[in-house]
mmCIF file of C-alpha atoms in Angstrom:
data_model
loop_
_atom_site.group_PDB
_atom_site.id
_atom_site.type_symbol
_atom_site.label_atom_id
_atom_site.label_comp_id
_atom_site.label_asym_id
_atom_site.label_seq_id
_atom_site.Cartn_x
_atom_site.Cartn_y
_atom_site.Cartn_z
ATOM 1 C CA MET J 1 -47.779 -29.006 -28.072
ATOM 2 C CA PRO J 2 -49.168 -25.791 -26.899
ATOM 3 C CA GLU J 3 -48.149 -24.392 -23.686
ATOM 4 C CA ARG J 4 -49.955 -25.041 -20.666
ATOM 5 C CA PRO J 5 -51.492 -22.171 -18.223
ATOM 6 C CA GLN J 6 -50.689 -21.412 -15.353
ATOM 7 C CA ALA J 7 -52.339 -22.912 -12.449
ATOM 8 C CA LEU J 8 -52.015 -23.418 -8.286
ATOM 9 C CA PHE J 9 -54.328 -24.798 -5.785
ATOM 10 C CA ALA J 10 -54.983 -22.342 -2.670
ATOM 11 C CA MET J 11 -56.715 -24.673 -0.181
ATOM 12 C CA THR J 12 -55.279 -26.487 2.763
ATOM 13 C CA ALA J 13 -52.119 -28.621 1.551
ATOM 14 C CA GLU J 14 -53.469 -32.372 2.761
ATOM 15 C CA ASN J 15 -56.145 -32.190 0.995
ATOM 16 C CA VAL J 16 -54.389 -32.096 -2.157
ATOM 17 C CA PRO J 17 -53.241 -35.232 -2.158
ATOM 18 C CA LEU J 18 -57.132 -36.429 -1.105
ATOM 19 C CA VAL J 19 -59.266 -35.295 -3.160
ATOM 20 C CA PHE J 20 -56.265 -35.161 -6.200
ATOM 21 C CA PRO J 21 -55.404 -38.503 -6.117
ATOM 22 C CA PRO J 22 -52.226 -39.587 -8.426
ATOM 23 C CA ALA J 23 -54.327 -40.790 -11.325
ATOM 24 C CA VAL J 24 -56.382 -37.242 -11.406
ATOM 25 C CA LEU J 25 -53.808 -35.086 -10.679
ATOM 26 C CA ALA J 26 -51.693 -36.801 -13.805
ATOM 27 C CA ARG J 27 -54.840 -35.469 -15.887
ATOM 28 C CA LEU J 28 -55.415 -32.448 -14.909
ATOM 29 C CA ARG J 29 -51.303 -31.943 -15.096
ATOM 30 C CA GLU J 30 -51.774 -32.586 -18.921
ATOM 31 C CA SER J 31 -54.361 -29.596 -19.520
ATOM 32 C CA VAL J 32 -52.556 -26.773 -16.566
ATOM 33 C CA ASP J 33 -48.894 -26.482 -15.203
ATOM 34 C CA ILE J 34 -50.053 -26.039 -11.363
ATOM 35 C CA ASP J 35 -47.070 -27.932 -8.923
ATOM 36 C CA PRO J 36 -48.936 -29.740 -6.833
ATOM 37 C CA GLY J 37 -45.968 -29.420 -4.339
ATOM 38 C CA LEU J 38 -46.870 -25.238 -4.280
ATOM 39 C CA VAL J 39 -50.290 -25.150 -2.439
ATOM 40 C CA ALA J 40 -51.529 -21.240 -1.254
ATOM 41 C CA GLU J 41 -53.276 -21.243 1.931
ATOM 42 C CA ASP J 42 -52.286 -17.298 2.167
ATOM 43 C CA LEU J 43 -52.012 -15.735 -1.281
ATOM 44 C CA THR J 44 -50.727 -12.312 0.232
ATOM 45 C CA ASP J 45 -47.560 -14.030 0.885
ATOM 46 C CA PRO J 46 -44.657 -12.888 -1.094
ATOM 47 C CA ALA J 47 -42.841 -15.828 -1.778
ATOM 48 C CA LEU J 48 -46.245 -16.734 -4.115
ATOM 49 C CA ALA J 49 -46.211 -13.187 -5.895
ATOM 50 C CA ASP J 50 -44.399 -14.600 -8.469
ATOM 51 C CA VAL J 51 -46.696 -18.092 -9.663
ATOM 52 C CA LEU J 52 -49.637 -15.279 -8.555
ATOM 53 C CA ALA J 53 -49.082 -12.813 -11.263
ATOM 54 C CA ARG J 54 -48.653 -15.435 -13.959
ATOM 55 C CA THR J 55 -52.426 -17.682 -12.865
ATOM 56 C CA GLU J 56 -54.639 -17.835 -14.744
ATOM 57 C CA ILE J 57 -57.096 -20.671 -13.759
ATOM 58 C CA LEU J 58 -56.785 -21.078 -9.479
ATOM 59 C CA VAL J 59 -57.910 -24.125 -8.168
ATOM 60 C CA THR J 60 -59.458 -24.007 -4.775
ATOM 61 C CA GLY J 61 -60.485 -26.516 -2.089
ATOM 62 C CA TRP J 62 -61.454 -26.157 1.432
ATOM 63 C CA GLY J 63 -59.761 -23.991 3.816
ATOM 64 C CA CYS J 64 -58.931 -21.202 0.777
ATOM 65 C CA PRO J 65 -57.876 -18.183 1.318
ATOM 66 C CA ARG J 66 -60.762 -14.944 0.440
ATOM 67 C CA LEU J 67 -60.270 -13.357 -2.695
ATOM 68 C CA ASP J 68 -60.491 -10.527 -2.230
ATOM 69 C CA ALA J 69 -59.521 -7.471 -4.074
ATOM 70 C CA ALA J 70 -56.173 -7.089 -3.708
ATOM 71 C CA VAL J 71 -55.563 -10.745 -4.418
ATOM 72 C CA LEU J 72 -56.726 -10.583 -7.742
ATOM 73 C CA ASP J 73 -54.601 -7.123 -8.272
ATOM 74 C CA ALA J 74 -52.415 -9.621 -7.535
ATOM 75 C CA ALA J 75 -52.641 -12.251 -10.143
ATOM 76 C CA PRO J 76 -54.037 -10.524 -13.563
ATOM 77 C CA LYS J 77 -54.456 -12.628 -15.943
ATOM 78 C CA LEU J 78 -56.523 -15.194 -13.804
ATOM 79 C CA ARG J 79 -59.565 -16.042 -15.873
ATOM 80 C CA ALA J 80 -61.067 -18.904 -13.754
ATOM 81 C CA VAL J 81 -61.880 -19.814 -10.152
ATOM 82 C CA LEU J 82 -62.309 -24.227 -10.241
ATOM 83 C CA HIS J 83 -63.656 -24.731 -6.312
ATOM 84 C CA SER J 84 -63.388 -28.814 -5.890
ATOM 85 C CA ALA J 85 -65.980 -27.656 -3.257
ATOM 86 C CA GLY J 86 -69.533 -26.960 -2.904
ATOM 87 C CA SER J 87 -69.978 -23.725 -1.846
ATOM 88 C CA VAL J 88 -67.976 -20.958 -2.761
ATOM 89 C CA LYS J 89 -69.929 -18.488 -0.143
ATOM 90 C CA GLY J 90 -66.509 -18.630 2.537
ATOM 91 C CA PHE J 91 -63.736 -16.703 -0.223
ATOM 92 C CA ALA J 92 -65.432 -15.347 -3.509
ATOM 93 C CA GLY J 93 -67.404 -12.445 -2.855
ATOM 94 C CA ALA J 94 -68.671 -10.069 -6.026
ATOM 95 C CA GLU J 95 -65.683 -8.539 -6.945
ATOM 96 C CA ILE J 96 -64.110 -11.796 -8.977
ATOM 97 C CA TRP J 97 -67.918 -11.660 -11.171
ATOM 98 C CA ARG J 98 -66.685 -7.236 -11.836
ATOM 99 C CA ARG J 99 -63.777 -8.649 -13.538
ATOM 100 C CA GLY J 100 -65.460 -11.171 -15.711
ATOM 101 C CA ILE J 101 -64.098 -14.475 -13.708
ATOM 102 C CA ALA J 102 -64.934 -17.728 -14.270
ATOM 103 C CA VAL J 103 -66.315 -19.267 -11.260
ATOM 104 C CA SER J 104 -67.172 -23.699 -10.861
ATOM 105 C CA SER J 105 -68.142 -25.648 -8.659
ATOM 106 C CA ALA J 106 -67.544 -29.682 -7.565
ATOM 107 C CA ALA J 107 -71.112 -29.188 -5.780
ATOM 108 C CA GLU J 108 -72.922 -31.214 -8.086
ATOM 109 C CA ALA J 109 -70.135 -33.896 -8.096
ATOM 110 C CA ASN J 110 -70.713 -33.707 -3.779
ATOM 111 C CA ALA J 111 -74.418 -33.983 -4.377
ATOM 112 C CA VAL J 112 -74.540 -37.284 -5.546
ATOM 113 C CA PRO J 113 -72.602 -39.199 -2.700
ATOM 114 C CA VAL J 114 -75.350 -37.104 -0.128
ATOM 115 C CA ALA J 115 -78.195 -38.119 -1.785
ATOM 116 C CA GLU J 116 -76.953 -41.966 -2.210
ATOM 117 C CA TYR J 117 -76.789 -41.402 2.210
ATOM 118 C CA THR J 118 -79.946 -39.758 1.811
ATOM 119 C CA LEU J 119 -81.647 -43.233 -0.526
ATOM 120 C CA ALA J 120 -80.416 -45.232 2.336
ATOM 121 C CA VAL J 121 -81.807 -44.025 5.153
ATOM 122 C CA ILE J 122 -85.164 -43.294 3.701
ATOM 123 C CA LEU J 123 -85.546 -46.745 2.950
ATOM 124 C CA LEU J 124 -84.531 -48.321 6.141
ATOM 125 C CA ALA J 125 -86.361 -45.810 7.846
ATOM 126 C CA GLY J 126 -88.982 -47.181 6.083
ATOM 127 C CA LYS J 127 -89.117 -50.225 7.820
ATOM 128 C CA ASP J 128 -87.799 -48.439 11.389
ATOM 129 C CA VAL J 129 -84.431 -50.214 11.051
ATOM 130 C CA PHE J 130 -82.944 -47.396 13.912
ATOM 131 C CA VAL J 131 -85.159 -47.428 16.183
ATOM 132 C CA ARG J 132 -85.982 -51.236 16.506
ATOM 133 C CA ARG J 133 -82.036 -51.662 15.976
ATOM 134 C CA GLU J 134 -82.014 -50.095 19.072
ATOM 135 C CA ARG J 135 -84.229 -51.690 21.082
ATOM 136 C CA LEU J 136 -82.928 -54.577 20.011
ATOM 137 C CA ARG J 137 -79.425 -54.353 21.561
ATOM 138 C CA THR J 138 -80.428 -51.735 24.370
ATOM 139 C CA GLU J 139 -83.418 -55.162 25.045
ATOM 140 C CA ARG J 140 -81.895 -58.523 23.740
ATOM 141 C CA VAL J 141 -84.690 -59.939 22.993
ATOM 142 C CA SER J 142 -85.933 -60.277 19.288
ATOM 143 C CA PRO J 143 -89.852 -60.097 18.579
ATOM 144 C CA GLY J 144 -89.850 -63.133 15.999
ATOM 145 C CA TRP J 145 -90.283 -63.383 13.382
ATOM 146 C CA GLY J 146 -93.702 -62.364 13.144
ATOM 147 C CA ILE J 147 -95.410 -59.780 10.785
ATOM 148 C CA VAL J 148 -95.387 -56.549 12.050
ATOM 149 C CA PRO J 149 -97.742 -54.192 11.201
ATOM 150 C CA GLY J 150 -97.215 -50.233 9.757
ATOM 151 C CA ILE J 151 -93.693 -50.276 8.785
ATOM 152 C CA GLY J 152 -92.531 -50.743 4.845
ATOM 153 C CA ASN J 153 -92.030 -48.669 1.332
ATOM 154 C CA HIS J 154 -95.212 -49.692 0.443
ATOM 155 C CA GLY J 155 -96.842 -46.180 -0.856
ATOM 156 C CA ARG J 156 -94.523 -44.577 1.574
ATOM 157 C CA ARG J 157 -95.219 -40.617 1.635
ATOM 158 C CA VAL J 158 -91.606 -39.023 1.723
ATOM 159 C CA GLY J 159 -91.065 -34.942 1.806
ATOM 160 C CA VAL J 160 -88.608 -33.623 0.807
ATOM 161 C CA ILE J 161 -87.754 -29.857 1.336
ATOM 162 C CA GLY J 162 -85.519 -28.240 -0.756
ATOM 163 C CA ALA J 163 -85.341 -28.800 -4.741
ATOM 164 C CA SER J 164 -81.419 -28.063 -4.669
ATOM 165 C CA ARG J 165 -79.100 -29.468 -5.827
ATOM 166 C CA ILE J 166 -79.184 -32.953 -3.293
ATOM 167 C CA GLY J 167 -83.103 -32.327 -3.022
ATOM 168 C CA ARG J 168 -84.459 -32.865 -6.681
ATOM 169 C CA LYS J 169 -80.804 -35.946 -7.320
ATOM 170 C CA VAL J 170 -83.142 -37.350 -4.369
ATOM 171 C CA ILE J 171 -85.228 -37.417 -6.083
ATOM 172 C CA GLU J 172 -84.343 -38.687 -8.857
ATOM 173 C CA LEU J 173 -83.278 -41.874 -6.886
ATOM 174 C CA LEU J 174 -86.418 -42.594 -5.385
ATOM 175 C CA ARG J 175 -88.011 -42.891 -8.341
ATOM 176 C CA PRO J 176 -87.923 -46.756 -8.721
ATOM 177 C CA PHE J 177 -89.282 -47.217 -5.850
ATOM 178 C CA ASP J 178 -93.267 -47.437 -5.038
ATOM 179 C CA LEU J 179 -93.066 -44.182 -2.724
ATOM 180 C CA SER J 180 -95.347 -40.590 -3.498
ATOM 181 C CA VAL J 181 -92.889 -37.641 -2.990
ATOM 182 C CA SER J 182 -93.802 -34.347 -2.185
ATOM 183 C CA LEU J 183 -91.721 -30.877 -2.034
ATOM 184 C CA THR J 184 -91.866 -28.035 -0.806
ATOM 185 C CA ASP J 185 -89.620 -25.256 -2.091
ATOM 186 C CA PRO J 186 -90.302 -21.569 -2.767
ATOM 187 C CA TYR J 187 -88.852 -20.804 -5.962
ATOM 188 C CA VAL J 188 -90.115 -24.011 -7.881
ATOM 189 C CA ASP J 189 -93.522 -23.758 -9.814
ATOM 190 C CA GLU J 190 -96.103 -26.356 -10.675
ATOM 191 C CA ASN J 191 -94.689 -26.725 -14.174
ATOM 192 C CA ALA J 192 -90.907 -27.367 -12.470
ATOM 193 C CA ALA J 193 -91.989 -29.939 -10.360
ATOM 194 C CA SER J 194 -94.425 -31.718 -12.667
ATOM 195 C CA GLU J 195 -91.206 -31.826 -13.991
ATOM 196 C CA LEU J 196 -89.796 -33.453 -11.496
ATOM 197 C CA GLY J 197 -92.499 -35.642 -11.345
ATOM 198 C CA VAL J 198 -93.935 -34.395 -7.853
ATOM 199 C CA ARG J 199 -96.046 -33.331 -5.926
ATOM 200 C CA LEU J 200 -96.081 -29.947 -5.161
ATOM 201 C CA LEU J 201 -97.706 -28.780 -1.126
ATOM 202 C CA PRO J 202 -96.712 -25.972 1.287
ATOM 203 C CA LEU J 203 -93.782 -26.718 3.699
ATOM 204 C CA ASP J 204 -97.007 -26.881 6.365
ATOM 205 C CA GLU J 205 -99.013 -29.458 4.296
ATOM 206 C CA LEU J 206 -96.176 -31.414 3.503
ATOM 207 C CA LEU J 207 -95.241 -32.137 7.120
ATOM 208 C CA ARG J 208 -98.610 -33.447 8.093
ATOM 209 C CA THR J 209 -98.810 -34.946 4.838
ATOM 210 C CA SER J 210 -95.549 -36.915 4.604
ATOM 211 C CA ASP J 211 -93.645 -40.037 6.740
ATOM 212 C CA ILE J 212 -90.369 -39.618 6.076
ATOM 213 C CA VAL J 213 -89.628 -35.872 5.671
ATOM 214 C CA THR J 214 -86.359 -35.328 4.264
ATOM 215 C CA VAL J 215 -84.040 -31.358 4.600
ATOM 216 C CA HIS J 216 -82.408 -30.115 1.578
ATOM 217 C CA ALA J 217 -82.850 -26.640 1.780
ATOM 218 C CA PRO J 218 -79.780 -24.236 1.847
ATOM 219 C CA GLU J 219 -78.725 -22.156 4.838
ATOM 220 C CA THR J 220 -79.651 -19.244 4.806
ATOM 221 C CA PRO J 221 -81.084 -16.153 8.037
ATOM 222 C CA GLU J 222 -84.504 -17.114 6.301
ATOM 223 C CA THR J 223 -83.621 -21.107 6.548
ATOM 224 C CA ARG J 224 -82.622 -20.841 10.357
ATOM 225 C CA ARG J 225 -84.617 -23.303 12.452
ATOM 226 C CA LEU J 226 -86.960 -23.718 9.541
ATOM 227 C CA ILE J 227 -88.090 -26.873 11.109
ATOM 228 C CA GLY J 228 -89.575 -25.788 14.754
ATOM 229 C CA GLY J 229 -91.636 -27.483 17.406
ATOM 230 C CA ARG J 230 -94.734 -25.710 15.688
ATOM 231 C CA GLU J 231 -93.844 -27.635 12.692
ATOM 232 C CA LEU J 232 -92.764 -30.805 14.789
ATOM 233 C CA ALA J 233 -95.771 -31.256 15.426
ATOM 234 C CA LEU J 234 -97.083 -30.926 12.395
ATOM 235 C CA MET J 235 -95.952 -34.542 11.145
ATOM 236 C CA PRO J 236 -98.336 -37.942 11.675
ATOM 237 C CA ASP J 237 -96.980 -39.932 14.966
ATOM 238 C CA GLY J 238 -94.472 -42.206 13.863
ATOM 239 C CA ALA J 239 -92.601 -40.198 11.056
ATOM 240 C CA VAL J 240 -88.991 -39.854 10.639
ATOM 241 C CA LEU J 241 -87.187 -36.895 10.047
ATOM 242 C CA VAL J 242 -84.018 -37.152 7.895
ATOM 243 C CA ASN J 243 -81.040 -34.262 7.689
ATOM 244 C CA THR J 244 -78.060 -34.012 5.402
ATOM 245 C CA ALA J 245 -78.711 -30.988 4.929
ATOM 246 C CA ARG J 246 -77.182 -27.676 8.380
ATOM 247 C CA GLY J 247 -78.494 -27.990 11.843
ATOM 248 C CA SER J 248 -78.924 -25.100 12.033
ATOM 249 C CA LEU J 249 -82.191 -25.646 10.015
ATOM 250 C CA VAL J 250 -83.357 -27.289 12.888
ATOM 251 C CA ASP J 251 -84.657 -26.097 16.157
ATOM 252 C CA THR J 252 -82.701 -28.947 18.257
ATOM 253 C CA ASP J 253 -84.105 -28.543 21.647
ATOM 254 C CA ALA J 254 -87.616 -29.071 20.428
ATOM 255 C CA LEU J 255 -86.499 -32.077 18.094
ATOM 256 C CA VAL J 256 -85.542 -33.084 21.433
ATOM 257 C CA ALA J 257 -89.013 -32.783 23.048
ATOM 258 C CA GLU J 258 -89.721 -35.326 19.853
ATOM 259 C CA LEU J 259 -87.607 -37.535 20.463
ATOM 260 C CA ARG J 260 -88.148 -38.088 24.102
ATOM 261 C CA SER J 261 -91.872 -38.148 24.153
ATOM 262 C CA GLY J 262 -91.626 -40.566 21.259
ATOM 263 C CA ARG J 263 -93.992 -39.307 19.036
ATOM 264 C CA LEU J 264 -91.274 -38.618 15.946
ATOM 265 C CA SER J 265 -87.390 -40.481 15.101
ATOM 266 C CA ALA J 266 -84.740 -38.725 13.223
ATOM 267 C CA VAL J 267 -81.906 -39.092 11.323
ATOM 268 C CA LEU J 268 -79.101 -36.928 11.800
ATOM 269 C CA ASP J 269 -75.804 -36.704 9.657
ATOM 270 C CA VAL J 270 -76.311 -32.724 10.517
ATOM 271 C CA THR J 271 -76.636 -31.365 14.164
ATOM 272 C CA ASP J 272 -76.945 -27.503 15.941
ATOM 273 C CA PRO J 273 -74.536 -27.542 17.085
ATOM 274 C CA GLU J 274 -72.106 -29.503 15.552
ATOM 275 C CA PRO J 275 -70.289 -31.751 16.709
ATOM 276 C CA LEU J 276 -72.268 -32.120 19.245
ATOM 277 C CA PRO J 277 -71.665 -31.873 22.924
ATOM 278 C CA ALA J 278 -70.620 -34.651 25.125
ATOM 279 C CA ASP J 279 -73.610 -34.727 26.970
ATOM 280 C CA SER J 280 -75.932 -34.375 24.037
ATOM 281 C CA PRO J 281 -79.469 -36.227 24.659
ATOM 282 C CA LEU J 282 -79.040 -36.681 21.035
ATOM 283 C CA HIS J 283 -76.252 -39.552 21.807
ATOM 284 C CA GLU J 284 -79.079 -41.895 23.921
ATOM 285 C CA LEU J 285 -82.156 -41.405 22.403
ATOM 286 C CA LEU J 286 -83.471 -44.063 20.883
ATOM 287 C CA GLY J 287 -84.760 -42.446 17.900
ATOM 288 C CA ALA J 288 -81.844 -40.898 17.279
ATOM 289 C CA PHE J 289 -79.268 -41.616 14.472
ATOM 290 C CA VAL J 290 -76.873 -39.585 14.369
ATOM 291 C CA THR J 291 -73.369 -39.045 11.906
ATOM 292 C CA PRO J 292 -70.083 -37.452 12.321
ATOM 293 C CA HIS J 293 -71.382 -35.726 8.430
ATOM 294 C CA LEU J 294 -70.746 -38.432 7.014
ATOM 295 C CA ALA J 295 -73.188 -38.412 3.877
ATOM 296 C CA GLY J 296 -70.628 -35.466 2.167
ATOM 297 C CA SER J 297 -67.761 -36.642 -0.146
ATOM 298 C CA GLN J 298 -65.785 -39.163 2.142
ATOM 299 C CA GLY J 299 -62.414 -41.065 0.844
ATOM 300 C CA ASN J 300 -62.584 -41.927 -1.923
ATOM 301 C CA GLU J 301 -65.645 -40.150 -3.359
ATOM 302 C CA LEU J 302 -62.536 -37.345 -2.549
ATOM 303 C CA ALA J 303 -61.407 -38.086 -6.729
ATOM 304 C CA ARG J 304 -64.533 -37.627 -7.587
ATOM 305 C CA LEU J 305 -64.581 -33.825 -6.313
ATOM 306 C CA GLY J 306 -60.777 -33.674 -8.359
ATOM 307 C CA LEU J 307 -62.188 -35.611 -10.669
ATOM 308 C CA ALA J 308 -64.699 -32.567 -11.507
ATOM 309 C CA VAL J 309 -62.458 -30.129 -11.584
ATOM 310 C CA VAL J 310 -60.743 -31.588 -13.788
ATOM 311 C CA GLU J 311 -63.084 -31.545 -16.479
ATOM 312 C CA GLU J 312 -63.740 -27.680 -16.294
ATOM 313 C CA ALA J 313 -60.031 -27.021 -16.169
ATOM 314 C CA GLU J 314 -60.153 -29.160 -19.645
ATOM 315 C CA ARG J 315 -63.165 -27.493 -21.053
ATOM 316 C CA VAL J 316 -61.315 -23.534 -20.098
ATOM 317 C CA VAL J 317 -58.473 -24.636 -21.178
ATOM 318 C CA SER J 318 -60.023 -25.682 -25.054
ATOM 319 C CA GLY J 319 -62.543 -22.338 -24.885
ATOM 320 C CA ALA J 320 -65.946 -23.394 -23.774
ATOM 321 C CA GLY J 321 -66.249 -22.114 -20.409
ATOM 322 C CA VAL J 322 -67.346 -23.941 -17.825
ATOM 323 C CA ALA J 323 -70.491 -26.588 -17.726
ATOM 324 C CA PHE J 324 -71.445 -26.257 -13.981
ATOM 325 C CA PRO J 325 -70.739 -22.496 -13.654
ATOM 326 C CA VAL J 326 -71.565 -20.832 -9.943
ATOM 327 C CA ALA J 327 -73.523 -16.746 -10.487
ATOM 328 C CA PHE J 328 -73.259 -14.902 -8.511
ATOM 329 C CA GLU J 329 -77.150 -13.646 -7.569
ATOM 330 C CA ALA J 330 -77.183 -17.484 -6.587
ATOM 331 C CA LEU J 331 -74.220 -16.747 -4.002
ATOM 332 C CA GLU J 332 -77.580 -15.143 -2.061
ATOM 333 C CA ARG J 333 -79.095 -18.425 -1.370
ATOM 334 C CA GLY J 334 -77.232 -20.744 -2.106
ATOM 335 C CA ALA J 335 -75.975 -23.374 0.500
#
């Protein structure tokens, strides 16, 4: 059996057994020489100098320390950084790419549960489940079995903001349903939108013509408060805003004002600020359904992230290269 390349975990130690449960870890160790008991939370620790000098593959995750020039100098054999989470922005800089080190991310795997959550809440929002459940819990009076006008998912108009990995997966998951789906994204043209099977619209028109708007744009200076008071005012009465991206993309005060009026409702898995203060009106407003950042990988879904890294490690060892590379140029407009 050929000698396995040296690998090292660089992440918060408590996350290793969650992301790499026994079966996933065992498969990883078939390809690389990695010690799950040796986890680098500080890559400048002198005790790690010997193993870092031999490391060819760095398995990173939440809590990974910054990979600056000094760290990279201490790891001269490093050829791949395999990230077991989404964005690498927090720890990766241009020097990694300058040295020709491959960078891979499990963002594609992490997009799956977010898209599933979004699909679920879109369908439930189309039936007005969230508001009506709260009303029933508060009033304790059932409206009976009569027909409820205005609700349902037959022909419901859904607007997707951002053709990110998650946005594209949401579009894919929505296809089997009888919905009319539109997209806005400054980096997508008509041909690309046609391939996705959606109408491409400017943001304002998408807001005006959507019953449910779901946000999947990245957090950048340009997208801060992308949905403010002016934009919310464009949404039709009774529309629903879904945000699983970042809280900063929505102006919280403006949204609260719309929710108080009863004109709009919202499903928020992310907020600004996050976590919400105990006295935030979003905890109490009838039209606000807030979950504590659950859409991304949780519980048994974390193993999917570890498996994504395992498969990338197998490719690197075989000489095939990574399947989900992160390009430095994409960092600026990525999440």
